[in-house]
mmCIF file of N, CA and C and ligand atoms in Angstrom:
data_model
loop_
_atom_site.group_PDB
_atom_site.id
_atom_site.type_symbol
_atom_site.label_atom_id
_atom_site.label_comp_id
_atom_site.label_asym_id
_atom_site.label_seq_id
_atom_site.Cartn_x
_atom_site.Cartn_y
_atom_site.Cartn_z
ATOM 1 N N MET A 997 184.451 110.407 86.853
ATOM 2 C CA MET A 997 183.674 110.031 88.155
ATOM 3 C C MET A 997 182.350 111.003 88.271
ATOM 4 N N ASP A 998 180.973 110.511 88.696
ATOM 5 C CA ASP A 998 180.175 111.881 89.127
ATOM 6 C C ASP A 998 180.021 111.961 90.617
ATOM 7 N N CYS A 999 180.767 113.298 91.168
ATOM 8 C CA CYS A 999 180.296 113.059 92.294
ATOM 9 C C CYS A 999 179.586 114.577 92.768
ATOM 10 N N LEU A 1000 178.920 114.621 93.550
ATOM 11 C CA LEU A 1000 177.679 115.835 93.530
ATOM 12 C C LEU A 1000 179.051 117.196 93.968
ATOM 13 N N PHE A 1001 179.501 116.762 95.118
ATOM 14 C CA PHE A 1001 180.157 117.531 96.075
ATOM 15 C C PHE A 1001 181.372 118.108 95.641
ATOM 16 N N CYS A 1002 181.775 117.474 94.676
ATOM 17 C CA CYS A 1002 182.935 117.687 93.593
ATOM 18 C C CYS A 1002 182.708 118.773 92.671
ATOM 19 N N GLU A 1003 181.357 118.328 91.772
ATOM 20 C CA GLU A 1003 181.097 119.635 90.978
ATOM 21 C C GLU A 1003 180.351 120.859 91.759
ATOM 22 N N ILE A 1004 179.919 120.681 92.896
ATOM 23 C CA ILE A 1004 179.616 122.130 93.824
ATOM 24 C C ILE A 1004 181.006 122.892 93.996
ATOM 25 N N ILE A 1005 181.817 122.465 94.325
ATOM 26 C CA ILE A 1005 183.337 122.841 94.669
ATOM 27 C C ILE A 1005 183.647 123.459 93.465
ATOM 28 N N LYS A 1006 183.530 122.572 92.038
ATOM 29 C CA LYS A 1006 184.261 123.507 91.152
ATOM 30 C C LYS A 1006 183.100 124.682 90.614
ATOM 31 N N GLY A 1007 181.823 124.537 91.282
ATOM 32 C CA GLY A 1007 180.898 125.687 90.945
ATOM 33 C C GLY A 1007 179.897 125.108 89.754
ATOM 34 N N ASN A 1008 179.775 124.174 89.295
ATOM 35 C CA ASN A 1008 179.428 123.766 88.334
ATOM 36 C C ASN A 1008 177.874 123.568 88.765
ATOM 37 N N ILE A 1009 177.427 123.345 90.249
ATOM 38 C CA ILE A 1009 176.454 123.385 90.677
ATOM 39 C C ILE A 1009 176.243 124.131 91.872
ATOM 40 N N PRO A 1010 175.163 125.377 91.586
ATOM 41 C CA PRO A 1010 175.119 126.240 92.891
ATOM 42 C C PRO A 1010 175.084 125.772 94.196
ATOM 43 N N SER A 1011 175.805 126.212 95.073
ATOM 44 C CA SER A 1011 175.500 126.175 96.290
ATOM 45 C C SER A 1011 175.690 127.405 97.090
ATOM 46 N N SER A 1012 175.212 127.222 98.460
ATOM 47 C CA SER A 1012 174.935 128.765 99.047
ATOM 48 C C SER A 1012 176.724 128.812 100.069
ATOM 49 N N LYS A 1013 177.522 129.532 99.545
ATOM 50 C CA LYS A 1013 178.948 128.996 100.215
ATOM 51 C C LYS A 1013 179.038 130.084 101.234
ATOM 52 N N VAL A 1014 179.516 129.557 102.402
ATOM 53 C CA VAL A 1014 179.914 130.023 103.339
ATOM 54 C C VAL A 1014 181.630 130.417 103.608
ATOM 55 N N TYR A 1015 182.370 129.479 103.289
ATOM 56 C CA TYR A 1015 183.730 129.681 103.606
ATOM 57 C C TYR A 1015 184.244 128.814 102.275
ATOM 58 N N GLU A 1016 185.626 129.226 102.089
ATOM 59 C CA GLU A 1016 186.374 128.882 100.962
ATOM 60 C C GLU A 1016 188.133 128.868 100.848
ATOM 61 N N ASP A 1017 188.856 128.204 100.997
ATOM 62 C CA ASP A 1017 190.396 128.541 101.150
ATOM 63 C C ASP A 1017 190.503 127.186 100.074
ATOM 64 N N GLU A 1018 192.153 127.204 99.926
ATOM 65 C CA GLU A 1018 192.788 126.360 99.257
ATOM 66 C C GLU A 1018 192.144 125.081 99.429
ATOM 67 N N TYR A 1019 191.904 124.370 101.024
ATOM 68 C CA TYR A 1019 191.702 122.998 100.985
ATOM 69 C C TYR A 1019 190.329 122.618 101.518
ATOM 70 N N VAL A 1020 189.496 123.912 102.010
ATOM 71 C CA VAL A 1020 188.118 123.801 102.445
ATOM 72 C C VAL A 1020 186.909 124.217 101.766
ATOM 73 N N TYR A 1021 186.240 123.936 101.134
ATOM 74 C CA TYR A 1021 184.940 124.260 100.821
ATOM 75 C C TYR A 1021 183.490 124.195 101.949
ATOM 76 N N ALA A 1022 182.884 125.071 102.469
ATOM 77 C CA ALA A 1022 181.576 124.864 102.763
ATOM 78 C C ALA A 1022 180.652 125.748 102.593
ATOM 79 N N PHE A 1023 178.886 125.065 102.677
ATOM 80 C CA PHE A 1023 178.395 125.652 102.023
ATOM 81 C C PHE A 1023 177.338 125.179 102.661
ATOM 82 N N ARG A 1024 176.003 125.872 102.761
ATOM 83 C CA ARG A 1024 174.713 125.228 103.635
ATOM 84 C C ARG A 1024 173.815 124.159 103.077
ATOM 85 N N ASP A 1025 173.455 123.200 103.726
ATOM 86 C CA ASP A 1025 172.874 122.132 103.511
ATOM 87 C C ASP A 1025 171.495 122.259 102.902
ATOM 88 N N ILE A 1026 171.347 121.735 101.703
ATOM 89 C CA ILE A 1026 170.121 122.222 100.937
ATOM 90 C C ILE A 1026 168.671 121.847 101.903
ATOM 91 N N ASN A 1027 168.662 120.745 102.917
ATOM 92 C CA ASN A 1027 167.842 120.286 103.464
ATOM 93 C C ASN A 1027 167.489 120.452 104.943
ATOM 94 N N PRO A 1028 168.207 121.812 105.267
ATOM 95 C CA PRO A 1028 168.633 121.980 106.609
ATOM 96 C C PRO A 1028 167.880 121.313 108.168
ATOM 97 N N GLN A 1029 168.794 120.663 108.723
ATOM 98 C CA GLN A 1029 168.020 119.982 110.037
ATOM 99 C C GLN A 1029 168.056 120.470 111.193
ATOM 100 N N ALA A 1030 168.983 121.524 111.393
ATOM 101 C CA ALA A 1030 168.449 122.524 112.644
ATOM 102 C C ALA A 1030 168.786 124.064 111.532
ATOM 103 N N PRO A 1031 168.562 125.269 112.654
ATOM 104 C CA PRO A 1031 168.870 126.329 112.093
ATOM 105 C C PRO A 1031 169.764 126.873 111.280
ATOM 106 N N VAL A 1032 171.041 126.270 111.791
ATOM 107 C CA VAL A 1032 172.143 126.421 111.118
ATOM 108 C C VAL A 1032 172.726 125.199 110.741
ATOM 109 N N HIS A 1033 172.680 124.949 109.546
ATOM 110 C CA HIS A 1033 173.242 123.030 108.902
ATOM 111 C C HIS A 1033 173.903 123.492 107.640
ATOM 112 N N ILE A 1034 175.261 123.522 108.198
ATOM 113 C CA ILE A 1034 176.523 123.624 106.988
ATOM 114 C C ILE A 1034 177.200 122.193 106.742
ATOM 115 N N LEU A 1035 177.380 122.170 105.639
ATOM 116 C CA LEU A 1035 178.706 120.891 105.692
ATOM 117 C C LEU A 1035 179.811 121.586 105.103
ATOM 118 N N VAL A 1036 181.012 120.895 105.572
ATOM 119 C CA VAL A 1036 182.327 121.211 105.355
ATOM 120 C C VAL A 1036 183.215 120.333 104.699
ATOM 121 N N VAL A 1037 183.486 120.338 103.412
ATOM 122 C CA VAL A 1037 183.972 119.703 102.617
ATOM 123 C C VAL A 1037 185.568 119.590 102.454
ATOM 124 N N PRO A 1038 186.996 118.663 101.698
ATOM 125 C CA PRO A 1038 187.926 118.886 101.604
ATOM 126 C C PRO A 1038 187.517 119.093 99.726
ATOM 127 N N LYS A 1039 188.591 119.851 99.542
ATOM 128 C CA LYS A 1039 188.609 120.169 98.024
ATOM 129 C C LYS A 1039 189.119 119.476 97.299
ATOM 130 N N VAL A 1040 189.490 118.030 97.821
ATOM 131 C CA VAL A 1040 189.692 116.985 97.144
ATOM 132 C C VAL A 1040 188.865 115.837 97.320
ATOM 133 N N HIS A 1041 188.766 114.805 96.822
ATOM 134 C CA HIS A 1041 187.600 113.765 96.657
ATOM 135 C C HIS A 1041 187.988 112.804 97.582
ATOM 136 N N ILE A 1042 187.642 112.724 98.651
ATOM 137 C CA ILE A 1042 187.862 111.715 99.739
ATOM 138 C C ILE A 1042 186.522 110.931 99.802
ATOM 139 N N SER A 1043 186.289 110.013 99.537
ATOM 140 C CA SER A 1043 184.823 108.825 99.656
ATOM 141 C C SER A 1043 184.250 109.241 101.190
ATOM 142 N N SER A 1044 185.026 108.992 101.943
ATOM 143 C CA SER A 1044 184.129 109.195 103.694
ATOM 144 C C SER A 1044 185.355 109.124 104.504
ATOM 145 N N ALA A 1045 185.144 108.967 105.307
ATOM 146 C CA ALA A 1045 186.213 109.232 106.716
ATOM 147 C C ALA A 1045 186.881 107.591 106.861
ATOM 148 N N ASP A 1046 186.428 106.790 106.277
ATOM 149 C CA ASP A 1046 187.237 105.276 106.162
ATOM 150 C C ASP A 1046 188.024 105.647 105.431
ATOM 151 N N GLU A 1047 188.256 106.537 104.202
ATOM 152 C CA GLU A 1047 189.480 106.622 103.297
ATOM 153 C C GLU A 1047 190.374 107.614 103.754
ATOM 154 N N ILE A 1048 190.417 108.197 105.066
ATOM 155 C CA ILE A 1048 191.190 109.159 105.811
ATOM 156 C C ILE A 1048 192.605 108.374 105.919
ATOM 157 N N ASN A 1049 193.934 108.953 105.195
ATOM 158 C CA ASN A 1049 194.911 108.604 105.613
ATOM 159 C C ASN A 1049 196.222 109.620 105.815
ATOM 160 N N ALA A 1050 197.258 108.972 105.685
ATOM 161 C CA ALA A 1050 198.696 109.965 106.173
ATOM 162 C C ALA A 1050 198.784 110.819 105.154
ATOM 163 N N GLU A 1051 198.084 110.525 103.648
ATOM 164 C CA GLU A 1051 198.539 111.401 102.605
ATOM 165 C C GLU A 1051 197.549 112.476 102.420
ATOM 166 N N ASN A 1052 196.085 112.325 102.812
ATOM 167 C CA ASN A 1052 195.108 113.357 102.995
ATOM 168 C C ASN A 1052 194.652 114.029 104.484
ATOM 169 N N SER A 1053 195.449 113.261 105.545
ATOM 170 C CA SER A 1053 194.765 114.007 106.689
ATOM 171 C C SER A 1053 195.000 115.618 106.736
ATOM 172 N N VAL A 1054 195.811 115.921 105.973
ATOM 173 C CA VAL A 1054 196.069 117.705 106.335
ATOM 174 C C VAL A 1054 194.591 118.551 105.909
ATOM 175 N N TYR A 1055 194.223 117.510 104.502
ATOM 176 C CA TYR A 1055 192.563 118.392 104.104
ATOM 177 C C TYR A 1055 191.459 118.408 105.489
ATOM 178 N N VAL A 1056 191.878 116.952 106.390
ATOM 179 C CA VAL A 1056 190.985 116.964 107.771
ATOM 180 C C VAL A 1056 191.075 117.779 108.458
ATOM 181 N N ALA A 1057 192.596 118.091 108.733
ATOM 182 C CA ALA A 1057 193.158 119.185 109.702
ATOM 183 C C ALA A 1057 192.802 120.365 109.533
ATOM 184 N N LYS A 1058 192.932 120.726 108.268
ATOM 185 C CA LYS A 1058 192.296 122.282 107.628
ATOM 186 C C LYS A 1058 190.717 122.313 108.109
ATOM 187 N N ILE A 1059 190.007 121.358 107.644
ATOM 188 C CA ILE A 1059 188.428 121.370 107.929
ATOM 189 C C ILE A 1059 188.273 121.571 109.717
ATOM 190 N N PHE A 1060 189.060 121.172 110.238
ATOM 191 C CA PHE A 1060 188.862 121.510 111.972
ATOM 192 C C PHE A 1060 189.173 122.519 112.130
ATOM 193 N N GLU A 1061 190.217 123.013 111.704
ATOM 194 C CA GLU A 1061 190.545 124.465 112.246
ATOM 195 C C GLU A 1061 189.712 125.524 111.670
ATOM 196 N N VAL A 1062 188.886 125.562 110.502
ATOM 197 C CA VAL A 1062 187.757 126.478 110.070
ATOM 198 C C VAL A 1062 186.882 126.116 110.746
ATOM 199 N N ILE A 1063 186.281 124.996 111.256
ATOM 200 C CA ILE A 1063 185.048 124.908 111.607
ATOM 201 C C ILE A 1063 184.668 125.796 113.121
ATOM 202 N N PRO A 1064 185.649 126.129 113.906
ATOM 203 C CA PRO A 1064 185.772 127.443 114.827
ATOM 204 C C PRO A 1064 185.328 128.454 114.113
ATOM 205 N N GLU A 1065 185.792 128.874 113.256
ATOM 206 C CA GLU A 1065 185.648 130.247 112.483
ATOM 207 C C GLU A 1065 184.312 130.063 111.952
ATOM 208 N N ILE A 1066 183.893 129.027 111.341
ATOM 209 C CA ILE A 1066 182.684 129.315 110.574
ATOM 210 C C ILE A 1066 181.545 129.256 112.128
ATOM 211 N N ALA A 1067 181.806 128.614 112.924
ATOM 212 C CA ALA A 1067 181.041 128.775 114.135
ATOM 213 C C ALA A 1067 181.024 129.993 114.874
ATOM 214 N N LYS A 1068 181.679 130.751 114.909
ATOM 215 C CA LYS A 1068 181.826 132.001 115.382
ATOM 216 C C LYS A 1068 181.011 132.821 114.352
ATOM 217 N N ASN A 1069 181.305 132.813 112.963
ATOM 218 C CA ASN A 1069 180.667 133.783 112.335
ATOM 219 C C ASN A 1069 178.966 133.283 112.302
ATOM 220 N N GLU A 1070 178.521 132.193 112.249
ATOM 221 C CA GLU A 1070 177.338 131.713 112.337
ATOM 222 C C GLU A 1070 176.709 132.002 113.865
ATOM 223 N N SER A 1071 177.102 132.564 114.983
ATOM 224 C CA SER A 1071 176.936 132.617 115.975
ATOM 225 C C SER A 1071 176.540 131.660 116.820
ATOM 226 N N LEU A 1072 177.146 130.596 116.906
ATOM 227 C CA LEU A 1072 177.322 129.487 117.435
ATOM 228 C C LEU A 1072 177.644 129.302 118.662
ATOM 229 N N GLY A 1073 177.950 130.294 119.681
ATOM 230 C CA GLY A 1073 178.271 130.425 120.843
ATOM 231 C C GLY A 1073 177.826 129.541 121.747
ATOM 232 N N GLY A 1074 176.468 128.864 121.681
ATOM 233 C CA GLY A 1074 175.838 127.885 122.429
ATOM 234 C C GLY A 1074 176.097 126.671 122.612
ATOM 235 N N GLY A 1075 176.984 126.687 121.260
ATOM 236 C CA GLY A 1075 177.333 125.069 120.919
ATOM 237 C C GLY A 1075 176.486 124.673 119.372
ATOM 238 N N TYR A 1076 177.417 123.376 119.447
ATOM 239 C CA TYR A 1076 176.806 122.941 117.971
ATOM 240 C C TYR A 1076 177.546 121.336 117.408
ATOM 241 N N ARG A 1077 176.785 120.710 116.420
ATOM 242 C CA ARG A 1077 177.543 119.327 116.696
ATOM 243 C C ARG A 1077 177.900 118.897 115.421
ATOM 244 N N VAL A 1078 179.043 118.225 115.557
ATOM 245 C CA VAL A 1078 180.073 118.269 114.177
ATOM 246 C C VAL A 1078 179.582 116.761 113.901
ATOM 247 N N ILE A 1079 179.086 116.173 112.531
ATOM 248 C CA ILE A 1079 178.893 114.923 112.713
ATOM 249 C C ILE A 1079 179.215 114.606 110.799
ATOM 250 N N THR A 1080 179.777 113.533 110.953
ATOM 251 C CA THR A 1080 180.275 112.858 109.736
ATOM 252 C C THR A 1080 179.574 111.126 109.504
ATOM 253 N N ASN A 1081 178.830 111.183 108.475
ATOM 254 C CA ASN A 1081 178.174 110.033 108.422
ATOM 255 C C ASN A 1081 179.125 108.913 107.542
ATOM 256 N N CYS A 1082 179.460 107.637 107.903
ATOM 257 C CA CYS A 1082 180.154 106.897 107.201
ATOM 258 C C CYS A 1082 179.894 105.661 106.532
ATOM 259 N N GLY A 1083 179.693 105.493 105.613
ATOM 260 C CA GLY A 1083 179.027 104.120 104.861
ATOM 261 C C GLY A 1083 177.599 103.892 105.209
ATOM 262 N N ALA A 1084 177.169 102.556 104.852
ATOM 263 C CA ALA A 1084 175.531 102.532 104.497
ATOM 264 C C ALA A 1084 175.035 102.645 105.822
ATOM 265 N N ASP A 1085 175.526 102.002 106.989
ATOM 266 C CA ASP A 1085 174.796 102.098 108.039
ATOM 267 C C ASP A 1085 174.491 103.397 108.597
ATOM 268 N N ALA A 1086 175.641 104.241 108.266
ATOM 269 C CA ALA A 1086 175.039 105.115 108.804
ATOM 270 C C ALA A 1086 174.478 106.404 107.910
ATOM 271 N N CYS A 1087 173.969 105.606 107.181
ATOM 272 C CA CYS A 1087 173.140 106.301 106.201
ATOM 273 C C CYS A 1087 173.972 107.294 105.588
ATOM 274 N N GLN A 1088 175.443 107.355 104.933
ATOM 275 C CA GLN A 1088 175.852 108.169 104.214
ATOM 276 C C GLN A 1088 175.394 108.495 102.669
ATOM 277 N N SER A 1089 174.954 109.543 102.231
ATOM 278 C CA SER A 1089 173.995 109.578 100.754
ATOM 279 C C SER A 1089 175.114 110.361 100.154
ATOM 280 N N VAL A 1090 176.203 110.757 99.976
ATOM 281 C CA VAL A 1090 176.819 111.718 99.167
ATOM 282 C C VAL A 1090 178.466 110.763 99.325
ATOM 283 N N LYS A 1091 179.045 110.492 98.731
ATOM 284 C CA LYS A 1091 180.089 109.703 98.652
ATOM 285 C C LYS A 1091 181.681 110.660 98.614
ATOM 286 N N HIS A 1092 181.379 111.905 99.289
ATOM 287 C CA HIS A 1092 182.636 112.771 99.092
ATOM 288 C C HIS A 1092 182.526 113.190 100.711
ATOM 289 N N LEU A 1093 183.458 112.627 101.528
ATOM 290 C CA LEU A 1093 183.719 113.497 102.793
ATOM 291 C C LEU A 1093 183.217 114.520 103.229
ATOM 292 N N HIS A 1094 182.121 114.687 104.182
ATOM 293 C CA HIS A 1094 181.643 115.825 104.700
ATOM 294 C C HIS A 1094 181.219 115.815 106.110
ATOM 295 N N PHE A 1095 181.760 116.988 106.827
ATOM 296 C CA PHE A 1095 181.341 117.210 108.336
ATOM 297 C C PHE A 1095 180.052 118.139 108.397
ATOM 298 N N HIS A 1096 179.070 117.833 109.120
ATOM 299 C CA HIS A 1096 177.885 118.270 109.303
ATOM 300 C C HIS A 1096 178.287 119.354 110.497
ATOM 301 N N ILE A 1097 177.729 120.771 110.315
ATOM 302 C CA ILE A 1097 177.975 121.478 111.532
ATOM 303 C C ILE A 1097 176.479 121.624 111.705
ATOM 304 N N LEU A 1098 176.159 121.585 112.574
ATOM 305 C CA LEU A 1098 174.506 121.557 113.023
ATOM 306 C C LEU A 1098 174.093 122.578 114.506
ATOM 307 N N GLY A 1099 173.454 123.507 114.319
ATOM 308 C CA GLY A 1099 173.550 124.587 115.714
ATOM 309 C C GLY A 1099 172.507 125.100 115.209
ATOM 310 N N GLY A 1100 172.227 126.147 116.308
ATOM 311 C CA GLY A 1100 171.214 127.419 116.500
ATOM 312 C C GLY A 1100 170.071 126.955 117.289
ATOM 313 N N ALA A 1101 170.338 125.834 118.091
ATOM 314 C CA ALA A 1101 168.992 125.623 118.561
ATOM 315 C C ALA A 1101 169.543 124.453 119.690
ATOM 316 N N GLN A 1102 168.591 123.999 120.756
ATOM 317 C CA GLN A 1102 168.695 123.148 121.254
ATOM 318 C C GLN A 1102 168.833 121.494 120.783
ATOM 319 N N LEU A 1103 169.785 120.975 120.494
ATOM 320 C CA LEU A 1103 169.887 119.736 119.724
ATOM 321 C C LEU A 1103 169.423 118.481 120.701
ATOM 322 N N ILE A 1104 168.399 117.994 119.904
ATOM 323 C CA ILE A 1104 168.247 116.439 120.731
ATOM 324 C C ILE A 1104 169.704 115.751 121.174
ATOM 325 N N GLU A 1105 169.594 115.147 122.431
ATOM 326 C CA GLU A 1105 170.729 114.478 122.760
ATOM 327 C C GLU A 1105 170.839 112.859 121.910
ATOM 328 N N LYS A 1106 169.825 112.081 121.209
ATOM 329 C CA LYS A 1106 169.951 111.082 120.852
ATOM 330 C C LYS A 1106 170.595 111.221 119.686
ATOM 331 N N MET A 1107 171.942 110.490 119.235
ATOM 332 C CA MET A 1107 172.545 110.865 117.935
ATOM 333 C C MET A 1107 172.504 109.434 116.913
ATOM 334 N N GLY A 1108 172.057 108.278 117.612
ATOM 335 C CA GLY A 1108 172.002 107.336 116.565
ATOM 336 C C GLY A 1108 170.827 106.531 116.690
HETATM 337 P P1 5GP B 1889 174.748 112.496 104.554
HETATM 338 O O1 5GP B 1889 173.448 112.076 104.239
HETATM 339 O O2 5GP B 1889 175.626 112.078 103.221
HETATM 340 O O3 5GP B 1889 175.452 112.458 105.898
HETATM 341 O O4 5GP B 1889 174.458 114.201 103.944
HETATM 342 C C1 5GP B 1889 174.644 114.432 102.751
HETATM 343 C C2 5GP B 1889 173.877 115.909 102.822
HETATM 344 O O5 5GP B 1889 173.775 116.494 101.738
HETATM 345 C C3 5GP B 1889 172.825 115.861 103.342
HETATM 346 O O6 5GP B 1889 172.120 116.237 104.482
HETATM 347 C C4 5GP B 1889 171.785 116.354 102.036
HETATM 348 O O7 5GP B 1889 170.405 117.510 102.269
HETATM 349 C C5 5GP B 1889 172.843 117.461 101.547
HETATM 350 N N1 5GP B 1889 172.288 117.464 100.147
HETATM 351 C C6 5GP B 1889 172.350 116.393 99.147
HETATM 352 N N2 5GP B 1889 172.258 117.124 97.909
HETATM 353 C C7 5GP B 1889 172.520 118.460 98.226
HETATM 354 C C8 5GP B 1889 173.071 119.679 97.172
HETATM 355 O O8 5GP B 1889 172.916 119.623 96.342
HETATM 356 N N3 5GP B 1889 173.211 120.768 97.508
HETATM 357 C C9 5GP B 1889 173.512 120.938 98.884
HETATM 358 N N4 5GP B 1889 173.822 122.385 99.090
HETATM 359 N N5 5GP B 1889 173.343 119.846 100.056
HETATM 360 C C10 5GP B 1889 173.006 118.899 99.460
HETATM 361 ZN ZN1 ZN B 1890 183.663 114.417 95.367
#
């Protein structure tokens, strides 16, 4: 199975890493939509939020434990947005679960 983010996690495709542990990999988005735009992904292949279940939800819990650490390191004390796009209607383009952290400026109110 060809998965861009699995290849990034393995180091086969370069990325600008901001955090890594046993469960979580985080790196800068190649096409940032805010001054800080980081993608946080599980180190196992979960294709979207729709595939989270009791067996793999520990990875999601670990991601959400790490997000405040990343936010602190990135000086996002003013606030930030965490988004996951799930499926075609949400324009998910990479089919490996990822949470966008967006911040570093006042974000627009509209999300949809
Ligand atoms: P989605 O649209 O699936 O929610 O988000 C996918 C994100 O991955 C996009 O924001 C896009 O810019 C980012 N992206 C796509 N390819 C690469 C890549 O090769 N490297 C990095 N760092 N980000 C990527
Ligand atoms: Zn993957």
